[in-house]
Coordinates of C-alpha atoms in Angstrom, one line a residue:
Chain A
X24 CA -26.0 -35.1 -20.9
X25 CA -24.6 -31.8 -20.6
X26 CA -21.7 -30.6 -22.5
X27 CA -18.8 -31.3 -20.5
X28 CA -19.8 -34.7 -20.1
X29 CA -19.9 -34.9 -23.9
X30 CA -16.2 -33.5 -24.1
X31 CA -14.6 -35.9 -21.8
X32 CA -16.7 -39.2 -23.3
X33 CA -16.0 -38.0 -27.3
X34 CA -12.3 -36.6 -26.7
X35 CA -10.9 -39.0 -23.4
X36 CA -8.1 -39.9 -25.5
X37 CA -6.5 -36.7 -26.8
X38 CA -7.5 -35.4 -23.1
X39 CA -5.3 -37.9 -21.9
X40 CA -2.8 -37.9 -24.0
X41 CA -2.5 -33.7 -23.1
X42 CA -2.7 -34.5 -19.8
X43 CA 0.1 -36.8 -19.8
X44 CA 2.3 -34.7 -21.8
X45 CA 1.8 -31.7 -19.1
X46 CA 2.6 -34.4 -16.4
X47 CA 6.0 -35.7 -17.8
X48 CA 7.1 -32.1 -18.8
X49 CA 6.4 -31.3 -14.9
X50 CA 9.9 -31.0 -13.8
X51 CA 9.1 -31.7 -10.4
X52 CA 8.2 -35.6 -12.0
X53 CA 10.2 -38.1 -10.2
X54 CA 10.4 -41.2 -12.3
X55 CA 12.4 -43.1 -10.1
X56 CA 8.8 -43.5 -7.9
X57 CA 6.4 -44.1 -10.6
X58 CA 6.9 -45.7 -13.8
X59 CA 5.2 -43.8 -17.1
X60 CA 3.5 -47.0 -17.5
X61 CA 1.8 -47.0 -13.8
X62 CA 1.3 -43.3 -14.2
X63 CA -0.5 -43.4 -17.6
X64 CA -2.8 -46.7 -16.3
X65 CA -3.6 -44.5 -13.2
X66 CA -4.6 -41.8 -15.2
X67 CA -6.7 -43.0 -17.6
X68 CA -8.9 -45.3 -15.0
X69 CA -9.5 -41.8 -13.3
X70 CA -10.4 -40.3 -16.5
X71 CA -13.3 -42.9 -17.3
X72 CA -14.2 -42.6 -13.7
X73 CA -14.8 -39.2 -14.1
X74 CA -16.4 -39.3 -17.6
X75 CA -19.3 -41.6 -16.4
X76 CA -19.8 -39.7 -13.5
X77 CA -20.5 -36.7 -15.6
X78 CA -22.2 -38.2 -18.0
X79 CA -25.2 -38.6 -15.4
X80 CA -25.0 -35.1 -15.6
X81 CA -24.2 -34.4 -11.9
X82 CA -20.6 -31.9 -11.8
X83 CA -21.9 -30.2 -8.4
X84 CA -21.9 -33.2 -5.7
X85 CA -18.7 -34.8 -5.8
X86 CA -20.4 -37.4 -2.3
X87 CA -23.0 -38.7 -4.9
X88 CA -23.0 -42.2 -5.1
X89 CA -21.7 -41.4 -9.2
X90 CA -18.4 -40.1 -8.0
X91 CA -17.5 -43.1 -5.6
X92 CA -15.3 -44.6 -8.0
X93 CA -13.5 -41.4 -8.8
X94 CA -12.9 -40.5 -5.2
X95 CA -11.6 -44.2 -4.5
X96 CA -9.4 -44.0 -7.8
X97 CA -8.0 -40.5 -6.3
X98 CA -7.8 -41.2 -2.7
X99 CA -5.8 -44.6 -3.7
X100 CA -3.8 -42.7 -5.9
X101 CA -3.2 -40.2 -3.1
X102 CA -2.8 -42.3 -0.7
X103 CA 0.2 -44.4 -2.1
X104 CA 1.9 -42.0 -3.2
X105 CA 1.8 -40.5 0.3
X106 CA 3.4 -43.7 1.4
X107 CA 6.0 -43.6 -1.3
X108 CA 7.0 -40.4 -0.3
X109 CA 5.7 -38.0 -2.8
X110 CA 5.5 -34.4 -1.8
X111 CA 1.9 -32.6 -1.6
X112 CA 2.9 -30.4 -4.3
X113 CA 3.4 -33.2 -6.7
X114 CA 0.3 -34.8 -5.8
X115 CA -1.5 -31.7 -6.1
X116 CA -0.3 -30.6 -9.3
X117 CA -1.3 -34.5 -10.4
X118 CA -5.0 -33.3 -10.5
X119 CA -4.6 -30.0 -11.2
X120 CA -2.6 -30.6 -14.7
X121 CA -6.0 -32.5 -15.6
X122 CA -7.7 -29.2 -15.0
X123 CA -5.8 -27.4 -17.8
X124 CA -5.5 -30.5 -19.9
X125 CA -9.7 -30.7 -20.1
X126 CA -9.3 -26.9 -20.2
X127 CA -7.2 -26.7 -23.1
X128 CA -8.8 -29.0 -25.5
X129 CA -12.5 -27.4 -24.2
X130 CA -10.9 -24.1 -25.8
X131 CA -10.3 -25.3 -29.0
X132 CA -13.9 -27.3 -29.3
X133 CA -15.7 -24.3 -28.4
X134 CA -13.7 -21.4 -29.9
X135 CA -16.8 -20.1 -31.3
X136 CA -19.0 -19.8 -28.7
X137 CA -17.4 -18.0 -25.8
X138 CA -20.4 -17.6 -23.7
X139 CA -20.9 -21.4 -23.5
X140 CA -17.0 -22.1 -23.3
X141 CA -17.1 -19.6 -20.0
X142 CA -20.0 -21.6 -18.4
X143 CA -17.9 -24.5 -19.5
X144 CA -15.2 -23.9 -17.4
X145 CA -16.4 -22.6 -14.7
X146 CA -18.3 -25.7 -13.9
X147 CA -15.2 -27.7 -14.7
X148 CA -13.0 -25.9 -12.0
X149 CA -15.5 -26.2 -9.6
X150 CA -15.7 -29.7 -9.9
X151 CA -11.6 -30.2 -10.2
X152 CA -10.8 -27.9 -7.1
X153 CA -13.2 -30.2 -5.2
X154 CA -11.0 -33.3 -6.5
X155 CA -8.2 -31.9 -5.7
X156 CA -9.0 -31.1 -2.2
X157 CA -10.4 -34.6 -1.7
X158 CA -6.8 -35.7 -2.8
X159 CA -5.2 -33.0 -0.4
X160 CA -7.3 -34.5 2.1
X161 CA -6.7 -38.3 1.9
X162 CA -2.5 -37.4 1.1
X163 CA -2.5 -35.6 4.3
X164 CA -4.7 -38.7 6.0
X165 CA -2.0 -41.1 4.6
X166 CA 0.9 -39.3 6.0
X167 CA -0.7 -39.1 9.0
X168 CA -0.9 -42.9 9.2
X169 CA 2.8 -43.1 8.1
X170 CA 3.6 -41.0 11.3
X171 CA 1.4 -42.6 13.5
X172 CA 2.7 -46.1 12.8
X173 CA 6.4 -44.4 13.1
X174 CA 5.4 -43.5 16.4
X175 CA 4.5 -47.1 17.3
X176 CA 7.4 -48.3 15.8
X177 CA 9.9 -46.0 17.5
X178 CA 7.6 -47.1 20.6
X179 CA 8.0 -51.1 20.3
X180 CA 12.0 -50.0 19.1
X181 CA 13.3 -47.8 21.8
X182 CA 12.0 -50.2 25.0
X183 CA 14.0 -53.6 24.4
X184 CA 14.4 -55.8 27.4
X185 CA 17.5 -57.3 27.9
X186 CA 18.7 -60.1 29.8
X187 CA 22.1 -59.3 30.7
X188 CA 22.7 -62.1 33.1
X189 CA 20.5 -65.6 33.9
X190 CA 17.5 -63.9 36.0
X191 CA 18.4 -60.4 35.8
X192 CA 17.0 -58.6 33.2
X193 CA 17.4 -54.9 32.0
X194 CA 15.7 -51.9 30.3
X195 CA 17.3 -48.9 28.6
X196 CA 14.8 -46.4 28.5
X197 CA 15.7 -43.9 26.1
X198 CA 13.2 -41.2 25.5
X199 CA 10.5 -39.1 27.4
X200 CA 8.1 -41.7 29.4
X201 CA 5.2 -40.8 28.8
X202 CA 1.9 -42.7 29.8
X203 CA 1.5 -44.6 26.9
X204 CA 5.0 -45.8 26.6
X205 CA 5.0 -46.4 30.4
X206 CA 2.2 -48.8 29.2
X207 CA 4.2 -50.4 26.4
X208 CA 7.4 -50.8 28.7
X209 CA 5.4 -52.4 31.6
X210 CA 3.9 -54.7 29.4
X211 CA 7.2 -55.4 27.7
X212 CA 8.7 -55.8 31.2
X213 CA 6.2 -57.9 32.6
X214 CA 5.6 -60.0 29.8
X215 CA 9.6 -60.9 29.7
X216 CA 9.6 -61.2 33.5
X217 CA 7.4 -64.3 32.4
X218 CA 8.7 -65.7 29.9
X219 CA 12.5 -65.8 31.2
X220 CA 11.7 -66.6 34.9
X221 CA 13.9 -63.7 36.1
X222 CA 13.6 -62.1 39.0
X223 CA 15.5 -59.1 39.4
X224 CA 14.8 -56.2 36.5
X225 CA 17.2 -53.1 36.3
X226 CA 15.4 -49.5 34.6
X227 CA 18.4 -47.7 33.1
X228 CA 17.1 -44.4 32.7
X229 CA 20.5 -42.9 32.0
X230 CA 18.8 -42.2 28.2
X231 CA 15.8 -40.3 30.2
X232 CA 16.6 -36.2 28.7
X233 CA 14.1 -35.3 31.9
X234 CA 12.2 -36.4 35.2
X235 CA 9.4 -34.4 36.5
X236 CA 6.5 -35.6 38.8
X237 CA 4.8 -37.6 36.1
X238 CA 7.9 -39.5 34.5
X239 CA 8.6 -40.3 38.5
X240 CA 5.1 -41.6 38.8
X241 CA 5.3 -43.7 36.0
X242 CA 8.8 -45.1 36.9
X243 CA 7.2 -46.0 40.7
X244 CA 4.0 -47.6 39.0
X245 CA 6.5 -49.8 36.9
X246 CA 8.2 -50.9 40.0
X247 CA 5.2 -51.7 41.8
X248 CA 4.4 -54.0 39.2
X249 CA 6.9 -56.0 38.7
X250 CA 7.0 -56.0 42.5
X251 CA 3.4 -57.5 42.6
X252 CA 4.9 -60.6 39.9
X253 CA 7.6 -60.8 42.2
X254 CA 10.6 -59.7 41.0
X255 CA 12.5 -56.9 42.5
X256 CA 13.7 -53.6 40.3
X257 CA 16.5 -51.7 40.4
X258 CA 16.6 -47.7 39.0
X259 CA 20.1 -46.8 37.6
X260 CA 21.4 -44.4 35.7
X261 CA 20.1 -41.4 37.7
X262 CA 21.8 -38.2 36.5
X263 CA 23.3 -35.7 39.1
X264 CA 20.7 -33.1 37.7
X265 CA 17.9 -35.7 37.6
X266 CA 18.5 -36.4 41.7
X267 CA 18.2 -32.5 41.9
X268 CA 14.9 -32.4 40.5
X269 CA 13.5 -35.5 42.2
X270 CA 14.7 -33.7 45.4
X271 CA 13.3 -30.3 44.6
X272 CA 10.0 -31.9 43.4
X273 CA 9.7 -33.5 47.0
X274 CA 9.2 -37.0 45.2
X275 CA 9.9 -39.7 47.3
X276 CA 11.8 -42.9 46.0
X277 CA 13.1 -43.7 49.4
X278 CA 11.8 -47.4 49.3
X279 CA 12.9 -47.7 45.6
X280 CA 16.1 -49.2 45.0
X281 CA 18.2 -46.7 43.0
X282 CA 21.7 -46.6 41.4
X283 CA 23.8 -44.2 39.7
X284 CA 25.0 -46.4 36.6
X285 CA 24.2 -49.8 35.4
X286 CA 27.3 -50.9 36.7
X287 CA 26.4 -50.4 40.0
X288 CA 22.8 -51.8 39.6
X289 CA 24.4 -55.2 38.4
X290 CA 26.8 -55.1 41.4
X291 CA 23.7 -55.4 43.7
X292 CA 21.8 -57.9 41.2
X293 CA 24.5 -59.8 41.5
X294 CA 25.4 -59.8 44.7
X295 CA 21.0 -60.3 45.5
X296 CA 21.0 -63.4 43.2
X297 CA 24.9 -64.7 44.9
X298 CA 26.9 -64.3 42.0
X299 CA 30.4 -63.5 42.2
X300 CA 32.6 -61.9 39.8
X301 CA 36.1 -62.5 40.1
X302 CA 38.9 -62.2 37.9
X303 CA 41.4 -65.4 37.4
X304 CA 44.9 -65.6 36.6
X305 CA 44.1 -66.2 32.7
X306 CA 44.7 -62.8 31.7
X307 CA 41.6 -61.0 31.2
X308 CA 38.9 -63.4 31.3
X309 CA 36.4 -63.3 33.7
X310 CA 35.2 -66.0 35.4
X311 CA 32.0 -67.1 37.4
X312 CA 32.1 -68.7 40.6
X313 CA 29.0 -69.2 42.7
Chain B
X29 CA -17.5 -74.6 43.5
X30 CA -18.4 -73.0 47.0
X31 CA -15.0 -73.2 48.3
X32 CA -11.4 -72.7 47.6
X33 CA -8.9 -76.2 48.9
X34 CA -6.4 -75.2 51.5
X35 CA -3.2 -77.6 52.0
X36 CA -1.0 -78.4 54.6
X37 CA 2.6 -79.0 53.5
X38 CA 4.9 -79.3 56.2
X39 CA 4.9 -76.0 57.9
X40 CA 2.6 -74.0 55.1
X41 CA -0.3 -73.7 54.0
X42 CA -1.2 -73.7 50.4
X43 CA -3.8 -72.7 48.1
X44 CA -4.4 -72.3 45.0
X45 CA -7.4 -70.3 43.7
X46 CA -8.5 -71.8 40.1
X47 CA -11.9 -69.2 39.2
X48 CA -11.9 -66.1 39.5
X49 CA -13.1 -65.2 42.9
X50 CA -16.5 -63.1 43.6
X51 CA -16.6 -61.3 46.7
X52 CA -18.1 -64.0 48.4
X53 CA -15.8 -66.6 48.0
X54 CA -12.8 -64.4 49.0
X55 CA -14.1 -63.8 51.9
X56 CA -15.0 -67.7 52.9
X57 CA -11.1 -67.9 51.9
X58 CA -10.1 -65.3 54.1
X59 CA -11.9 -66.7 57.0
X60 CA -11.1 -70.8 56.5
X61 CA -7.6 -69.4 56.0
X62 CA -7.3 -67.6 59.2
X63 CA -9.0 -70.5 60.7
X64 CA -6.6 -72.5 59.3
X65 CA -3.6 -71.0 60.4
X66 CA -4.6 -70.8 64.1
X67 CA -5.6 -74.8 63.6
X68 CA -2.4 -75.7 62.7
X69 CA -0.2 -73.3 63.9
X70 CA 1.3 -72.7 60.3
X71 CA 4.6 -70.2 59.7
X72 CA 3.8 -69.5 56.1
X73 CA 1.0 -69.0 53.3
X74 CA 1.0 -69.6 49.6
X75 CA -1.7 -68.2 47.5
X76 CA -1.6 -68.8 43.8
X77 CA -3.2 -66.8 41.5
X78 CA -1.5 -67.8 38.2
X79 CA -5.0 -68.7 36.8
X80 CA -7.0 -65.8 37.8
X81 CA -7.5 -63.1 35.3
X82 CA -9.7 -60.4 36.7
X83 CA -9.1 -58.3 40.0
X84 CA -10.7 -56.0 41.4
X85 CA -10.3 -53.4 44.0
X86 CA -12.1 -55.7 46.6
X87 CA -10.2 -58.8 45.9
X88 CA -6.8 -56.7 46.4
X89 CA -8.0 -55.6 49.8
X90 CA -8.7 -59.1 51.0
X91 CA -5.4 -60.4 49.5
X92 CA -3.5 -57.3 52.1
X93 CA -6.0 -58.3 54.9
X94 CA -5.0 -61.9 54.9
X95 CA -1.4 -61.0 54.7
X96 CA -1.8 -58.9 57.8
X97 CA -4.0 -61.0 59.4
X98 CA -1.4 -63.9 59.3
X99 CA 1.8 -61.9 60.2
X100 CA 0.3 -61.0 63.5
X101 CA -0.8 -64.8 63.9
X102 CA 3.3 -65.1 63.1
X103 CA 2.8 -66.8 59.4
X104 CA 4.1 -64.7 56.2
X105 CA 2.5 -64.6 53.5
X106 CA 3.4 -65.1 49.6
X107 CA 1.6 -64.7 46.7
X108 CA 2.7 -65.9 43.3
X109 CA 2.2 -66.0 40.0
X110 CA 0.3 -62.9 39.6
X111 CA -0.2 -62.2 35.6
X112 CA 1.0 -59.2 33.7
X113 CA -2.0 -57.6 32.9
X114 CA -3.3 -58.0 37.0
X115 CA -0.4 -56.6 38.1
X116 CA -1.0 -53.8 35.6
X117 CA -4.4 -53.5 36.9
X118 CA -3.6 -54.0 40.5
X119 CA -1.3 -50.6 40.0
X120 CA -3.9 -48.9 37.9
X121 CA -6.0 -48.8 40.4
X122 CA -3.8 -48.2 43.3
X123 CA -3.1 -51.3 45.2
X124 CA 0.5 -52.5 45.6
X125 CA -0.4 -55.2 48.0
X126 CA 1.9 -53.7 50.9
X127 CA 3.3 -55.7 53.3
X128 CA 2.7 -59.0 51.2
X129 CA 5.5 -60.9 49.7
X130 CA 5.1 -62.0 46.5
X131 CA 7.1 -64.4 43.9
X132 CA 7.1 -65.4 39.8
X133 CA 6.0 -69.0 40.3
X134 CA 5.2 -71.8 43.3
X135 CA 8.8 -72.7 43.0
X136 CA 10.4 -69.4 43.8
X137 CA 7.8 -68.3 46.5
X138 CA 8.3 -71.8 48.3
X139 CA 12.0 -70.5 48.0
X140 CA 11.4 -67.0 49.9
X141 CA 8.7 -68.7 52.5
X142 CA 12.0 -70.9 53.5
X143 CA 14.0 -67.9 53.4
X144 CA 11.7 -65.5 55.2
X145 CA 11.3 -67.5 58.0
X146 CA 14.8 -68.8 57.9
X147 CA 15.9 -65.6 58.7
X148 CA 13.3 -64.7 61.6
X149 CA 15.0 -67.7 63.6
X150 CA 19.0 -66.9 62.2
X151 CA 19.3 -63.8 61.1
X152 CA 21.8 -62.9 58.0
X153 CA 23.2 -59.5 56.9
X154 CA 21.2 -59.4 52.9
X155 CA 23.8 -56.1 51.9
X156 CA 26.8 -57.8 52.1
X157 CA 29.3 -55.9 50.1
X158 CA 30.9 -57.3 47.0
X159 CA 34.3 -57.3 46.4
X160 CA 34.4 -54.7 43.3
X161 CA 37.6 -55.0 41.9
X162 CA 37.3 -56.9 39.2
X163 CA 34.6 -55.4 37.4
X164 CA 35.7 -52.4 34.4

């Protein structure tokens, strides 16, 4: 057991007790995300952690199988409070502070021997960078995941299908179509096609910022599609600028049905499924007669 | 199972394929369909794939060749009730099934047989213009 093993075991409470004093004098501390109580539990399970993983006398490796439950403590740690929002700064300076709270006490064990106290900490902020790196790592890795299921969420969000009228469904599409929301709208599409019987779908693209040649094939793979279930689809919302580009591309959506607004899709929907929209004498209301 | 049931209902022919077909067996349908159709003279043909799960490139072809196969013998052709992820395939990989008619469910394709060849014998105008002065 070398020295800095002996440190942490004899002196883990006044450790953590310095440690936690330079965490709740941080400024930066936001106590509205993590109680003092949570914070001071979370702390001292990483202390232990890392006070039998020296004590094996290993402070170079931090993959040994010693270290596992200080990296799980840490990447938990960073990884929560990547999903409550924490800034990498804070989380940084969470393992950091433990750096100059060992640091500080190591001082005052081993005033007298200067030579040791230098190898001392020089071993100890080896070992600390590489935790904090692992907790750079795994915040980073957890706000990725945040985005990523963001993405999907924006994804399932921003294709609803709605059925505006008994067997005519429609679908804002607001956003760049890429493939893989092309993917998630056909599916949608289809899948609601199914289940509500309907057999007329209009694509409101009016929320579309751009067409090129890829949104155009995308649109035309959708139509075929629902074609081969059997329904027939309707393009509206098609921009005076949009129509440019199609033209200028040289895209051809000659045997696609296309509209400029939704009002004029549901005009031929309407008239394809023999519903007619007529107003009566009451006023405003409208009525349906077939 | 070596072969896939065709009926006779009235003036169509219907069939409705229950395993997913190997290239064999689409093409014994394909040809006791054909047959069939000459035999009795049918105007229109029903093919029901709600139950089949997996197409491939092969099967698409043999679907298009028996719809053109029957037009010239004067029969249309319907397909129905192709599933989501087919159709997703069917377009993946190219085939829209051109020149073949196709419906949600038995119901609805029975619905645009009548119609289709309705319309061969009196024709109708389908863009009739709505009267548009009610909708704001």
């Amino acid at each position: 057991m070398n020295n800095t093993a002996q440190l942490l075991q004899n002196n883990k409470k006044r450790i953590l007790e310095t440690w936690m004093q330079n965490q709740l004098a941080d400024e930066a501390l936001r106590d509205d995300l993590i109680s003092n109580e949570e914070l001071r539990r979370q702390s001292e399970d990483l202390l232990s952690g890392l006070a039998s993983a020296t004590a094996t006398g290993n402070t170079e490796n931090i993959y040994a199988p010693e270290y596992e439950s200080v990296v799980e403590i840490l990447s938990d740690i960073s990884i929560t409070r990547a999903r409550q929002g924490f800034s990498p700064r804070e989380t940084g300076m969470y393992v950091l502070s433990l750096k100059r709270a060992i640091s500080s006490v190591m001082e005052e064990k081993m005033a007298d021997q200067p030579e040791q106290l230098y190898k001392e900490l020089n071993t100890l902020h080896g070992l600390l960078d590489n935790l904090s790196m692992i907790t750079f790592d795994t915040f980073i890795k957890g706000r990725e995941e945040v985005i990523l299921r963001q993405n999907d969420e924006i994804n399932e969000i921003s294709t609803p299908v709605i059925r505006v009228w008994e067997g005519i469904l429609a679908l804002p599409i607001i956003g760049t179509l890429d493939s893989a929301r092309t993917q998630v709208v056909m599916e949608n599409l289809l899948q609601e096609i199914v289940n509500t019987g309907s057999s007329i779908a209009i694509l409101d693209i009016s929320g579309v910022p751009a067409v090129d040649s890829l949104v155009a094939q995308h649109l035309i793979k959708t139509v075929s599609a629902t074609r081969l279930m059997g329904a027939e689809c309707i393009i509206s919302g098609i921009r005076a600028e949009i129509a440019q580009t199609i033209v200028h591309l040289g895209i051809d959506l000659s045997n696609i049905n296309t509209k400029a607004t939704l009002a004029s899709a549901l005009q031929v929907a309407f008239s394809m499924r023999g519903v007619e929209v007529r107003k009566t004498n009451k006023g405003s209301a409208l009525s349906l007669l077939k | 199972m070596d072969r896939i049931p065709i009926l006779k209902m009235g003036p169509y022919l219907l069939v409705t394929i229950q395993v997913d077909l190997y290239d064999r067996l689409a093409l014994t349908l394909e040809n006791d369909l054909i047959s069939m159709v000459s035999k009795t003279g049918a105007r229109g043909v029903l093919i029901d794939i709600s139950a089949v799960s997996i197409v491939d490139s092969f099967m698409g072809r043999i679907l298009g060749n028996i719809a053109s196969m029957s037009r010239i013998m004067d029969a249309e052709t319907v397909v129905v009730g192709m599933q989501p992820a087919v159709a997703i395939t069917l377009v993946e990989l190219g085939l829209t099934l051109q020149g073949v008619y196709t419906a949600l469910d038995v119901e609805k394709g029975m619905e645009l047989l009548q119609n289709k060849i309705g319309i061969i014998e009196n024709p109708e105008d389908e863009d009739e213009e709505v009267p548009n002065d009610d909708i704001d």
